[in-house]
XYZ file of C-alpha atoms in Angstrom:
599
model
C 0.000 0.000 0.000
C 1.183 3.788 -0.643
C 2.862 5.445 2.011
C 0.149 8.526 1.461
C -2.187 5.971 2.915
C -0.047 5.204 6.210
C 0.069 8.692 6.784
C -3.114 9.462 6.985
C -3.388 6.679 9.259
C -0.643 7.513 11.163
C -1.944 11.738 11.089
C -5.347 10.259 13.138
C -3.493 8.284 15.281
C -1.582 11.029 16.770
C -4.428 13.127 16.776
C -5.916 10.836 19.035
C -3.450 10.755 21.160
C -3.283 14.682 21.919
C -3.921 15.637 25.974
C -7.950 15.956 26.538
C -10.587 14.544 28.845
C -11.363 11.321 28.418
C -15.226 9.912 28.180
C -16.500 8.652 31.699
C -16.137 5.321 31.132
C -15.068 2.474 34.070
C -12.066 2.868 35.515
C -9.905 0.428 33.236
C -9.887 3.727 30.446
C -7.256 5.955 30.711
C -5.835 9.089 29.047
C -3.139 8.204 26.005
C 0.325 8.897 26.046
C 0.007 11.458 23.445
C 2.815 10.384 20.529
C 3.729 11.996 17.189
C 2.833 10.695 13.802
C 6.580 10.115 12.447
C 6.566 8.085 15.857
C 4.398 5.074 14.520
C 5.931 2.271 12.071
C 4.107 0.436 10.320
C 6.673 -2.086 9.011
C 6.794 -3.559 12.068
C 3.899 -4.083 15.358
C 4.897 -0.849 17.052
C 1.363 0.580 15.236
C -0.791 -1.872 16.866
C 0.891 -0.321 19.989
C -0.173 3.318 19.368
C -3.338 1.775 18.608
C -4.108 0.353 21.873
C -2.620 3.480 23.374
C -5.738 5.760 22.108
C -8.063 2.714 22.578
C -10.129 4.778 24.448
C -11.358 6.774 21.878
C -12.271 3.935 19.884
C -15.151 2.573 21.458
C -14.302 -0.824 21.361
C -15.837 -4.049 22.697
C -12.969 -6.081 22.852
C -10.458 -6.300 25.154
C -6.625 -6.024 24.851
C -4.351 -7.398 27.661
C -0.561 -5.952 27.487
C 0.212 -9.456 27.764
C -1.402 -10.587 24.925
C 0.088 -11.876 21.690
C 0.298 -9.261 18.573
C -1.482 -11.600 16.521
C -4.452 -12.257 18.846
C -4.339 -8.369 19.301
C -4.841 -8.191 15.404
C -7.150 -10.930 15.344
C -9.346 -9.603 17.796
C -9.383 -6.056 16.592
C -10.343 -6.298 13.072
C -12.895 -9.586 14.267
C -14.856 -6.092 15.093
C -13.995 -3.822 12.729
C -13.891 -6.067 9.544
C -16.627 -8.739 11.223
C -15.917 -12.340 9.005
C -12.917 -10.688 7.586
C -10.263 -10.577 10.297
C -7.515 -12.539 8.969
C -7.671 -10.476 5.772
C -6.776 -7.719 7.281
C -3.651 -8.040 8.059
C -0.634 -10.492 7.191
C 2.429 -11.566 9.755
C 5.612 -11.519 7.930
C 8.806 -12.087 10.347
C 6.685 -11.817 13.537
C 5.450 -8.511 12.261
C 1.738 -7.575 12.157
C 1.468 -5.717 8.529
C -1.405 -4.104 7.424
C -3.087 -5.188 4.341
C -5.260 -2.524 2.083
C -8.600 -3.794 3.659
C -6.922 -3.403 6.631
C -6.011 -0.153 6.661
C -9.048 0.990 5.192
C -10.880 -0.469 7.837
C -8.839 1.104 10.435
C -8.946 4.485 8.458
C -12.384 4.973 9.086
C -12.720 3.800 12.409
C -10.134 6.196 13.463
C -12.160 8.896 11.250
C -14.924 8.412 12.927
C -13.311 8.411 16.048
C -11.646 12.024 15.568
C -14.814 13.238 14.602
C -16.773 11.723 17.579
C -14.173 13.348 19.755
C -14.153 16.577 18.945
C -17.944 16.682 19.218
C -17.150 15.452 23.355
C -14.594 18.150 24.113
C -16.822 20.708 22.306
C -20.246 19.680 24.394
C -17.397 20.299 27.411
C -16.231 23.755 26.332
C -20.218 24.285 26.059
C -20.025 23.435 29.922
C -21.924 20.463 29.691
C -21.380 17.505 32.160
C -18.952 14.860 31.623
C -21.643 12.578 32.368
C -24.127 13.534 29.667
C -21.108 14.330 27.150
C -20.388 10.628 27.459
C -23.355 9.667 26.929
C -23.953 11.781 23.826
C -20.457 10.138 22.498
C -21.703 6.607 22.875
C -24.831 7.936 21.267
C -22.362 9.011 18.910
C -20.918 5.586 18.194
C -24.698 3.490 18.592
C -25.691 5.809 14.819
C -24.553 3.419 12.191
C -22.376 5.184 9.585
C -24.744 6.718 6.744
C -24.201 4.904 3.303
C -24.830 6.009 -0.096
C -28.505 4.293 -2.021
C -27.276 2.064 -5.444
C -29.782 4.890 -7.345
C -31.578 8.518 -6.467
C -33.862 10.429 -8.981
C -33.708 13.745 -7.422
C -34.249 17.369 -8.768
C -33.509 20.752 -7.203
C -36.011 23.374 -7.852
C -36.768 26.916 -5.370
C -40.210 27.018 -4.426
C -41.600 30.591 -3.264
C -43.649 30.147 0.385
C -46.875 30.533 -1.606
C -46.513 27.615 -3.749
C -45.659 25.496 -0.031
C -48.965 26.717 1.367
C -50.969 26.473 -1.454
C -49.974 22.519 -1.947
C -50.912 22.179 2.278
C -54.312 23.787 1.249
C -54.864 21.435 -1.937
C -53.980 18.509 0.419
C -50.963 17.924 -1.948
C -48.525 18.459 0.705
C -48.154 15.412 3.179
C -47.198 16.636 6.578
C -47.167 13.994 8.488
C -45.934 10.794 7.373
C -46.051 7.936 9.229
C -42.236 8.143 9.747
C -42.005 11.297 10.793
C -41.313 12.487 14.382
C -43.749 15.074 16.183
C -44.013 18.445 15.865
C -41.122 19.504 18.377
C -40.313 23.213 17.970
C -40.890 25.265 20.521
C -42.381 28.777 20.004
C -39.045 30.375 20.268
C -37.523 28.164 17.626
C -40.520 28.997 15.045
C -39.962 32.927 16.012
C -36.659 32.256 14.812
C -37.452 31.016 11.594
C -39.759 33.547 10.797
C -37.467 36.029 11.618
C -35.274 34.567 9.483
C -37.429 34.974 6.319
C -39.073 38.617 7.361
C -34.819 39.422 7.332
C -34.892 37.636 4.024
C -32.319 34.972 4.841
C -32.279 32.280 2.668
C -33.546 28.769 4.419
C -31.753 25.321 4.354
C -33.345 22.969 1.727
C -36.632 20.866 2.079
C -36.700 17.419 0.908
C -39.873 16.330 -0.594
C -40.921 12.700 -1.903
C -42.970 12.398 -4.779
C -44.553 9.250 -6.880
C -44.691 10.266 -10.762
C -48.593 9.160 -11.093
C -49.387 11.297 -7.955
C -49.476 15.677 -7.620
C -49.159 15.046 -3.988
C -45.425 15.289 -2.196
C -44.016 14.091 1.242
C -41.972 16.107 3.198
C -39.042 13.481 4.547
C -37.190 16.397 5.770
C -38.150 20.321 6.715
C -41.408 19.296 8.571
C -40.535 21.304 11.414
C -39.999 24.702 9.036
C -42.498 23.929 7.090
C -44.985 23.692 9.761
C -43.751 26.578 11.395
C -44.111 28.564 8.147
C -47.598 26.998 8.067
C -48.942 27.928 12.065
C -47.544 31.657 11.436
C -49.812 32.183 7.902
C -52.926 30.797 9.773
C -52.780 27.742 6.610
C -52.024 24.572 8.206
C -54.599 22.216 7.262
C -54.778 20.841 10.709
C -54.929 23.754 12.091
C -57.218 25.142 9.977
C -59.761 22.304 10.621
C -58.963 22.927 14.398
C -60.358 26.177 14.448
C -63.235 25.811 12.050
C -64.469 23.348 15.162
C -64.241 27.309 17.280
C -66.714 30.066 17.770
C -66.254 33.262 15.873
C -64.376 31.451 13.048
C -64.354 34.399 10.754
C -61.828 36.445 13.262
C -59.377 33.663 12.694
C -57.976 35.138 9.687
C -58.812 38.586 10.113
C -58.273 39.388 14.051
C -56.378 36.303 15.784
C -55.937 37.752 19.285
C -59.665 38.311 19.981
C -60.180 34.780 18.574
C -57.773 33.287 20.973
C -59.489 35.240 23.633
C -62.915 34.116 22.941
C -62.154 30.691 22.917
C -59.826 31.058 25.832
C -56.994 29.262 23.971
C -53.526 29.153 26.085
C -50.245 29.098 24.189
C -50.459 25.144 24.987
C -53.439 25.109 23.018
C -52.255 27.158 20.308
C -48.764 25.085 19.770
C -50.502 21.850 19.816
C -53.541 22.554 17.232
C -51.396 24.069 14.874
C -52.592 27.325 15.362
C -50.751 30.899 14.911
C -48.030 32.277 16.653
C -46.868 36.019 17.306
C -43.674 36.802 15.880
C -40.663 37.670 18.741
C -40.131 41.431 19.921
C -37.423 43.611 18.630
C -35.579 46.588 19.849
C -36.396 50.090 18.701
C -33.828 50.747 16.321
C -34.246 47.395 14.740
C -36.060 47.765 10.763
C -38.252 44.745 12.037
C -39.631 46.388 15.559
C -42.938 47.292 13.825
C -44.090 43.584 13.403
C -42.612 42.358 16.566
C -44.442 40.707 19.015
C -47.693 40.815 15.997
C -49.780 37.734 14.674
C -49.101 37.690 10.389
C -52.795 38.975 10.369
C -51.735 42.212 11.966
C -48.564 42.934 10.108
C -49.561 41.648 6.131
C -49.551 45.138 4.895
C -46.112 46.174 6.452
C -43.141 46.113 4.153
C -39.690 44.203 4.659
C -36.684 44.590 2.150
C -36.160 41.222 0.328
C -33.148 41.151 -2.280
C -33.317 44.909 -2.369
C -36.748 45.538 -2.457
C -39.571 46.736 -0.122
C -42.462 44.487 -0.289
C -45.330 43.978 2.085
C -45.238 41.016 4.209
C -48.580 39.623 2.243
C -46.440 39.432 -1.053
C -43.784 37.620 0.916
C -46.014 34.907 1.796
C -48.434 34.797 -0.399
C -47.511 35.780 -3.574
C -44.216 35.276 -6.326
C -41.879 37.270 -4.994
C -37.451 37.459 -5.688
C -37.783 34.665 -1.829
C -37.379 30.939 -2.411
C -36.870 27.865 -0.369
C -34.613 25.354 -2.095
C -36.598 22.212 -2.480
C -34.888 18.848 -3.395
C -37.631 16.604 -4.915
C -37.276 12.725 -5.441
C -39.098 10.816 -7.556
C -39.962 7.646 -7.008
C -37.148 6.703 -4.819
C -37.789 4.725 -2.169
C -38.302 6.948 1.316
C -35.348 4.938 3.081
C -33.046 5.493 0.381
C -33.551 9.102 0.484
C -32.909 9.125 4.504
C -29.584 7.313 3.552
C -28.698 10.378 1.634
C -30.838 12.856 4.306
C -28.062 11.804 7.161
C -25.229 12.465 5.322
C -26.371 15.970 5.600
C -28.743 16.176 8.867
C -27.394 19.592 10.365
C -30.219 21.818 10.820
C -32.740 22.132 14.157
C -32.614 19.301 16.358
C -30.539 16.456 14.927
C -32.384 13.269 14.143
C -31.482 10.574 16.598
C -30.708 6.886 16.014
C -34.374 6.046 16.433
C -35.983 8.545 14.299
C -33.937 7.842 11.263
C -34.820 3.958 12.007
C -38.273 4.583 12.201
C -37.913 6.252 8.469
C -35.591 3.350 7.094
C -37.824 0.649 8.219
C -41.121 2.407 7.922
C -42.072 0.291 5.359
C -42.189 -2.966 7.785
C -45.271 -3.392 9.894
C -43.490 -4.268 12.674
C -42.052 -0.558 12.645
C -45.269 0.655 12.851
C -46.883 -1.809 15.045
C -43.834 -0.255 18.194
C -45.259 2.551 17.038
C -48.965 1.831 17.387
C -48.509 -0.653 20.836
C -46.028 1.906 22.321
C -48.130 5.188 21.862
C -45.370 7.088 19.893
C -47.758 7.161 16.984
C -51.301 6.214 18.624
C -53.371 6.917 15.634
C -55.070 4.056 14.183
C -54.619 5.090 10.799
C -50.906 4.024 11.405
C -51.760 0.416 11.764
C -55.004 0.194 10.210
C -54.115 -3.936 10.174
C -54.242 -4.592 14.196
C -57.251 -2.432 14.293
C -58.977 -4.024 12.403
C -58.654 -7.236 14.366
C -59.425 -5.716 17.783
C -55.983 -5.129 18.917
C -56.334 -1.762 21.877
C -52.778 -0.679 22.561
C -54.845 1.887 25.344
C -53.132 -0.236 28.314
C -49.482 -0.148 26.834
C -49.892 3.363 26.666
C -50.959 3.583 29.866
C -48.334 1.473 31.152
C -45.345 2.359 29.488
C -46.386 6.185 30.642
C -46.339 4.699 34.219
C -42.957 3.970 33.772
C -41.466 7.431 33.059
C -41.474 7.301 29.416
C -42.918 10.342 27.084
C -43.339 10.347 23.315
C -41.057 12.550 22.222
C -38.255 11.005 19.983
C -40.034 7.490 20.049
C -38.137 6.050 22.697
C -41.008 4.357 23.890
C -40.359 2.676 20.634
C -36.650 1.837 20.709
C -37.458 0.016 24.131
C -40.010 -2.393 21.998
C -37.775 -3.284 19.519
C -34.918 -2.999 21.988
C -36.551 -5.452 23.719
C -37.918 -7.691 20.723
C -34.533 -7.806 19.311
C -32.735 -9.050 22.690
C -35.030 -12.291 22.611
C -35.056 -13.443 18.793
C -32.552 -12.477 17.582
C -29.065 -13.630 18.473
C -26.047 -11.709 18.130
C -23.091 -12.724 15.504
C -20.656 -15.080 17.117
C -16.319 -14.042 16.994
C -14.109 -16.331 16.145
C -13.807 -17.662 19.311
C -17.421 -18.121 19.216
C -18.745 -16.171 21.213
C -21.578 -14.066 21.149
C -20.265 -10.528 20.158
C -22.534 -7.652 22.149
C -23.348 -5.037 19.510
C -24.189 -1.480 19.920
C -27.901 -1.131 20.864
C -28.861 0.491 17.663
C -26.695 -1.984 15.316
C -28.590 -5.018 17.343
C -32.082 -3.301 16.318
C -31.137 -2.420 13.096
C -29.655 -5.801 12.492
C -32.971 -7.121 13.160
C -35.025 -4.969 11.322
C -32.430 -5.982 8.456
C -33.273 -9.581 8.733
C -36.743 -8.995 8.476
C -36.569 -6.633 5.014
C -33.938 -9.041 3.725
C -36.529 -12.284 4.705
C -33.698 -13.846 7.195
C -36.526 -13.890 9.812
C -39.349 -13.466 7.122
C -41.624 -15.075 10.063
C -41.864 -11.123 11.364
C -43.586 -9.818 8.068
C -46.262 -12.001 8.446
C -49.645 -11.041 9.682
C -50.269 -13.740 12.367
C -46.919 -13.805 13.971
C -47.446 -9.513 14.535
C -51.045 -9.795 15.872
C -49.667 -12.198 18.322
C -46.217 -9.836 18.773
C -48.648 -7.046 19.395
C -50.652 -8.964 21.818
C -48.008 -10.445 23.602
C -46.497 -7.059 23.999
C -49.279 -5.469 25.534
C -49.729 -8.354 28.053
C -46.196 -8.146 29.110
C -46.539 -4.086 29.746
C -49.485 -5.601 31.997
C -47.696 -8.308 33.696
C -44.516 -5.266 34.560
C -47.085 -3.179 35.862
C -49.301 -5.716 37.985
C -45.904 -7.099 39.661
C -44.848 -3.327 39.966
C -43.192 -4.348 43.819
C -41.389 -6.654 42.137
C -38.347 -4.159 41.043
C -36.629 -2.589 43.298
C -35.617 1.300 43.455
C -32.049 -0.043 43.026
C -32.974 -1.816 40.152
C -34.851 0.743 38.249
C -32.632 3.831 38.943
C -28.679 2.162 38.955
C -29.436 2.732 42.932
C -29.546 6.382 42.557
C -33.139 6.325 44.769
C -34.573 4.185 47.405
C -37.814 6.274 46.442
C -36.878 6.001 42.279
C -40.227 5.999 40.110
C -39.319 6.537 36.710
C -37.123 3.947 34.961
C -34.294 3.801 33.243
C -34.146 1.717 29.454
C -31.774 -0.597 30.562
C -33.920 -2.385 33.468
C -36.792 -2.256 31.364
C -35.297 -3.916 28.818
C -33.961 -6.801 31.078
C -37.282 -6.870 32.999
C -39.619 -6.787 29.835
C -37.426 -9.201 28.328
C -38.586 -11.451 31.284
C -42.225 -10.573 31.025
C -42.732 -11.207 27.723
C -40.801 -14.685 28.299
C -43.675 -15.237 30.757
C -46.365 -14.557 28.968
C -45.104 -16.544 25.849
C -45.189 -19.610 28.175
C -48.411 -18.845 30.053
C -46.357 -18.675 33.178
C -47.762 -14.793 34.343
C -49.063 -15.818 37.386
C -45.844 -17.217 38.655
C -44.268 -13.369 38.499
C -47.726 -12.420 40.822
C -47.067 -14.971 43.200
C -43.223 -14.514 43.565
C -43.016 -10.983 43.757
C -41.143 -10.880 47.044
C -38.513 -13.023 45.832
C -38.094 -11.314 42.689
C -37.809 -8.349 44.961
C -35.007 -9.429 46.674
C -33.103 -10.563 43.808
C -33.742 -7.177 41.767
C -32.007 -5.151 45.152
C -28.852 -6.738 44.145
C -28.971 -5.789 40.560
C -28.217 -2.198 40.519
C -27.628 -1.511 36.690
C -23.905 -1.332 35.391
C -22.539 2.918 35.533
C -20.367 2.230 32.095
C -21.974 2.286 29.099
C -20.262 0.087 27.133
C -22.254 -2.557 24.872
C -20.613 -5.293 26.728
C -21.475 -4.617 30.232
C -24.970 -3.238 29.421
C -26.055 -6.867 27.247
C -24.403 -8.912 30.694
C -26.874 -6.740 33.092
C -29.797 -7.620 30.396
C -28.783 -11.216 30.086
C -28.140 -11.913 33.790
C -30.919 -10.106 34.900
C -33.699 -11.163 32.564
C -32.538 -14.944 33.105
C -31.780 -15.244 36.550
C -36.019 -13.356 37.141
C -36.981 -16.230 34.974
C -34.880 -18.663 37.209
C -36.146 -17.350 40.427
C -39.182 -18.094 39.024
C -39.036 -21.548 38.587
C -39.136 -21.311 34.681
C -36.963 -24.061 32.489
C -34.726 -21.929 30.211
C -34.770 -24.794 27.901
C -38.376 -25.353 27.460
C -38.821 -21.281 27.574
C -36.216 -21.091 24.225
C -38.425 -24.066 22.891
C -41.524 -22.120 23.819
C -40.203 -18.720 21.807
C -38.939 -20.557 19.247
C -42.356 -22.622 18.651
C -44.463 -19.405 18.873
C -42.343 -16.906 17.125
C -39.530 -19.176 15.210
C -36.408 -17.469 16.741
C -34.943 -17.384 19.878
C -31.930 -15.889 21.490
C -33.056 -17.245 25.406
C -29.811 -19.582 25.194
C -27.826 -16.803 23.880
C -28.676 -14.600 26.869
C -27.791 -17.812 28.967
C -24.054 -17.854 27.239
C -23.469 -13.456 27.674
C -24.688 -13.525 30.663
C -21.616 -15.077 31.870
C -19.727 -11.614 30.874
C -18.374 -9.924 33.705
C -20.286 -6.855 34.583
């Protein structure tokens, strides 16, 4: 390979190993010895070394004893990064570990992403935000799998003016609320922003709309939170326009806003959450925009604003062609997960999409995505799974439940802990060479399920049976968690942080609803009810690992949701036989073999 090539590997080595806090990890993590790059050879081992030095920042599973052979090093270093392809990735010649060009590509973007990851940490610390919660954005971080290009994309960039956008809402050609997309989650101050933003005549980032050549209607798959805004502030989203047709005095909606909130005694809550207009912020005196602050768009439509030189009234801003356009990417029959594999190369603007919310858009197209949805109360609507509905399947009690346990809707994590959960029990994780059982990030695990179903390795999952009973059996094992509520202890829920703790953490959940829905697979409920003082004392002594790393968090999981079903009485034999019969997967002996992981 060129030397070019080792020094860019060599450049993000040494990068790596510059002085900096370190993530809050356990106590076996420690700050590099920082090295130079003309330091590391790679014609001999001495790389590996440096490599291990800034192991830190590399988020990795496996461990590395000083002790330890080079080649087992190498072996068990690119058994993670180049899974199936270790020994390809490097050749021994003379007792020397040697890159090969898979190798070092490999390692090349591992340490990439790695420099990247870390300068994102010390920057959320020169913000002044905890250690703690900057560690847990880095794993975060790491848990995203890398974005990868689609094989094909028909897209076309056009510049829409903001009448065109509200026009399309009012023709009900302009989808706002797909079942992929996350909730409405700008606050007031955020929309003010935006609006300010256009009154200034700033241009906006692009919108990314999805549209099927035999259809004038379009998706938004990105730029539903500015589009909405845009929407609320005119007084034309659809919803909201619906909303407040339901209203006394509808006629002063459009014409005198502020006496129709007042009539109908609508708080800002109100307001926000039908979709209805918003005032635009206050400005300071000498500011060209302090007429139309702290106005509705009804009161300031015949003021003017300069846009690209000219005065205009607000009116022709909005509603009329004007020299103001929003870029708008439009893709034509492309596939709405493809496009999100593009849409996260280039996710920057408002509140980044987490691991979950660009899941639930990859995956929509599974019912099982939108079955989490449906059961866990993210998306409660039945129009999202029209299929359980129509069977008599009432998530009403999930909701209920998995409220109970401290979880909200925002960002569906109600629905990572479904699948979280799901994915723990049938699906097992890829063995090393060693054999075994590797403990991926959470998000890879879930994703690697989700894979198996779209690519028909657990085709079982697509079918319509096997969800109604998924969705039934979910639901039932929310119940059973809640009905044996004494059952887990403070300590348990909260890492010990409370002897009065309420709300849970996802990682007990997990372990515990792991257990549950064992139970209720088996018809052995009752047993959880009847034993709920000895399940007590054996969940006191499980306070939840304080490192986040993948190993450590699937041994709590494993231990814990196996040793409840133990206590219990319950064969974990004939309960993998009973998963296995009823859904045709099962990773219960799995969780039997990781559980033996030191935590």
């Amino acid at each position: 390979m060129e030397d070019l090539d080792y020094d860019q590997v060599a450049t993000l080595l040494s990068g790596l190993s510059q002085p900096s806090p370190i993530p809050k990890l356990d106590k076996r993590f420690r700050a590099p010895r920082p090295f130079d790059a003309t330091e590391i050879d790679f014609t001999s081992s001495t790389w590996l070394a440096r490599l291990l030095d800034v192991s830190t920042w590399l988020n990795l599973d496996s461990t590395f004893g000083e002790g330890d052979p080079p080649t087992l090093t190498a072996l068990r270093l690119f058994d993670e990064l180049t899974p199936g392809k270790a020994e390809a990735s490097f050749v021994v010649e003379d007792g020397h570990i040697l890159l090969t060009e898979m190798g070092a590509q490999a390692l090349e973007e591992r340490l990439s992403r790695a420099v990247s990851n870390r300068e994102a940490f010390l920057q959320m610390l020169a913000d002044e935000i905890p250690v703690a919660a900057a560690t847990e954005a880095w794993v975060d971080a790491w848990n995203e799998s890398p974005a990868t290009e689609p094989i094909s994309i028909n897209a076309t960039v056009d510049r829409w003016p903001i009448y065109l956008l509200s026009g399309r809402a009012k023709k009900q050609q302009l989808e706002l609320n797909p079942t992929y997309q996350r909730d409405f989650v700008w606050s007031n101050s955020d929309s003010q922003m935006l609006i300010e933003s256009i009154l200034r005549g700033i241009p906006l980032p692009s919108i990314i709309l999805a549209r099927v050549s035999s259809s004038q209607s379009y998706q938004i798959v990105d730029g539903k939170q500015r589009v909405t805004a845009i929407l609320r502030f005119m007084g034309a989203h659809p919803e909201g326009l619906e909303n407040a047709k339901s209203m006394k005095d509808f006629p002063l909606f459009s014409t005198n806003f502020g006496l129709f909130a007042r009539r109908n005694g609508l708080r800002a809550t109100d307001i926000r959450e039908k979709y209805l207009p918003f005032k635009t912020k206050k400005y300071p005196q000498d500011d060209p925009l302090s007429p139309l602050g702290g106005r509705y768009y009804c009161d300031i439509k015949d003021h003017q604003v300069r846009i690209a030189g000219e005065m205009i009234t607000v009116s022709d801003l909005f509603e009329f062609p004007c020299e103001y356009f929003i870029p708008v990417l439009i893709y034509k029959d492309t596939p709405v997960r493809d496009i999100h594999k593009v849409f996260r190369l280039y996710n920057q603007q408002g509140i980044k999409l987490n691991a979950e919310e660009i899941r639930n858009a990859v995956f929509n197209h599974l019912m099982i995505s939108r079955l989490m949805l449906f059961v866990g109360g993210d998306r409660p609507e039945p129009e999202i799974a029209p299929e359980l509905v129509k069977v008599g399947i009432d998530p009403t009690t999930a909701h209920e439940n998995i409220k109970a346990l401290g979880f909200g809707i925002t960002r569906f994590r109600r629905t990572k802990v479904l699948l979280w959960t799901v994915a723990t029990l049938f699906l097992k994780p890829a063995q090393g060479l060693d054999k075994a059982y590797r403990t991926p990030s959470t998000a890879s695990h879930i994703d690697d399920f989700l894979r198996s179903i779209d690519s028909n390795r657990l085709p079982q999952f697509r079918a319509k049976a096997t969800l109604e009973n998924l969705a039934n059996d979910l639901i039932a094992a929310l119940e059973l968690l809640q009905l044996a509520s004494d059952a887990w202890h403070p300590k348990f829920r909260r890492k010990g942080k409370s002897e009065m703790a309420s709300k849970w953490e996802e990682l007990p959940v997990v372990a515990s609803l792991v257990a549950c829905l064992v139970l209720v697979i088996i018809g052995q409920g009752t047993k959880l009810e009847d034993k709920i003082d000895a399940v007590r004392d054996l969940t006191s002594q499980m306070i939840g690992p304080m490192s986040t790393q993948n190993k450590t968090q699937w041994a709590h999981i494993a231990n814990a949701s196996t040793s409840i079903l133990e206590t219990l009485g319950i064969s974990m034999s004939e309960a993998d036989a009973a998963v296995r019969d009823r859904y045709g997967a099962s990773a219960v002996e799995a969780l039997l073999e990781i559980r033996k992981i030191s935590t």
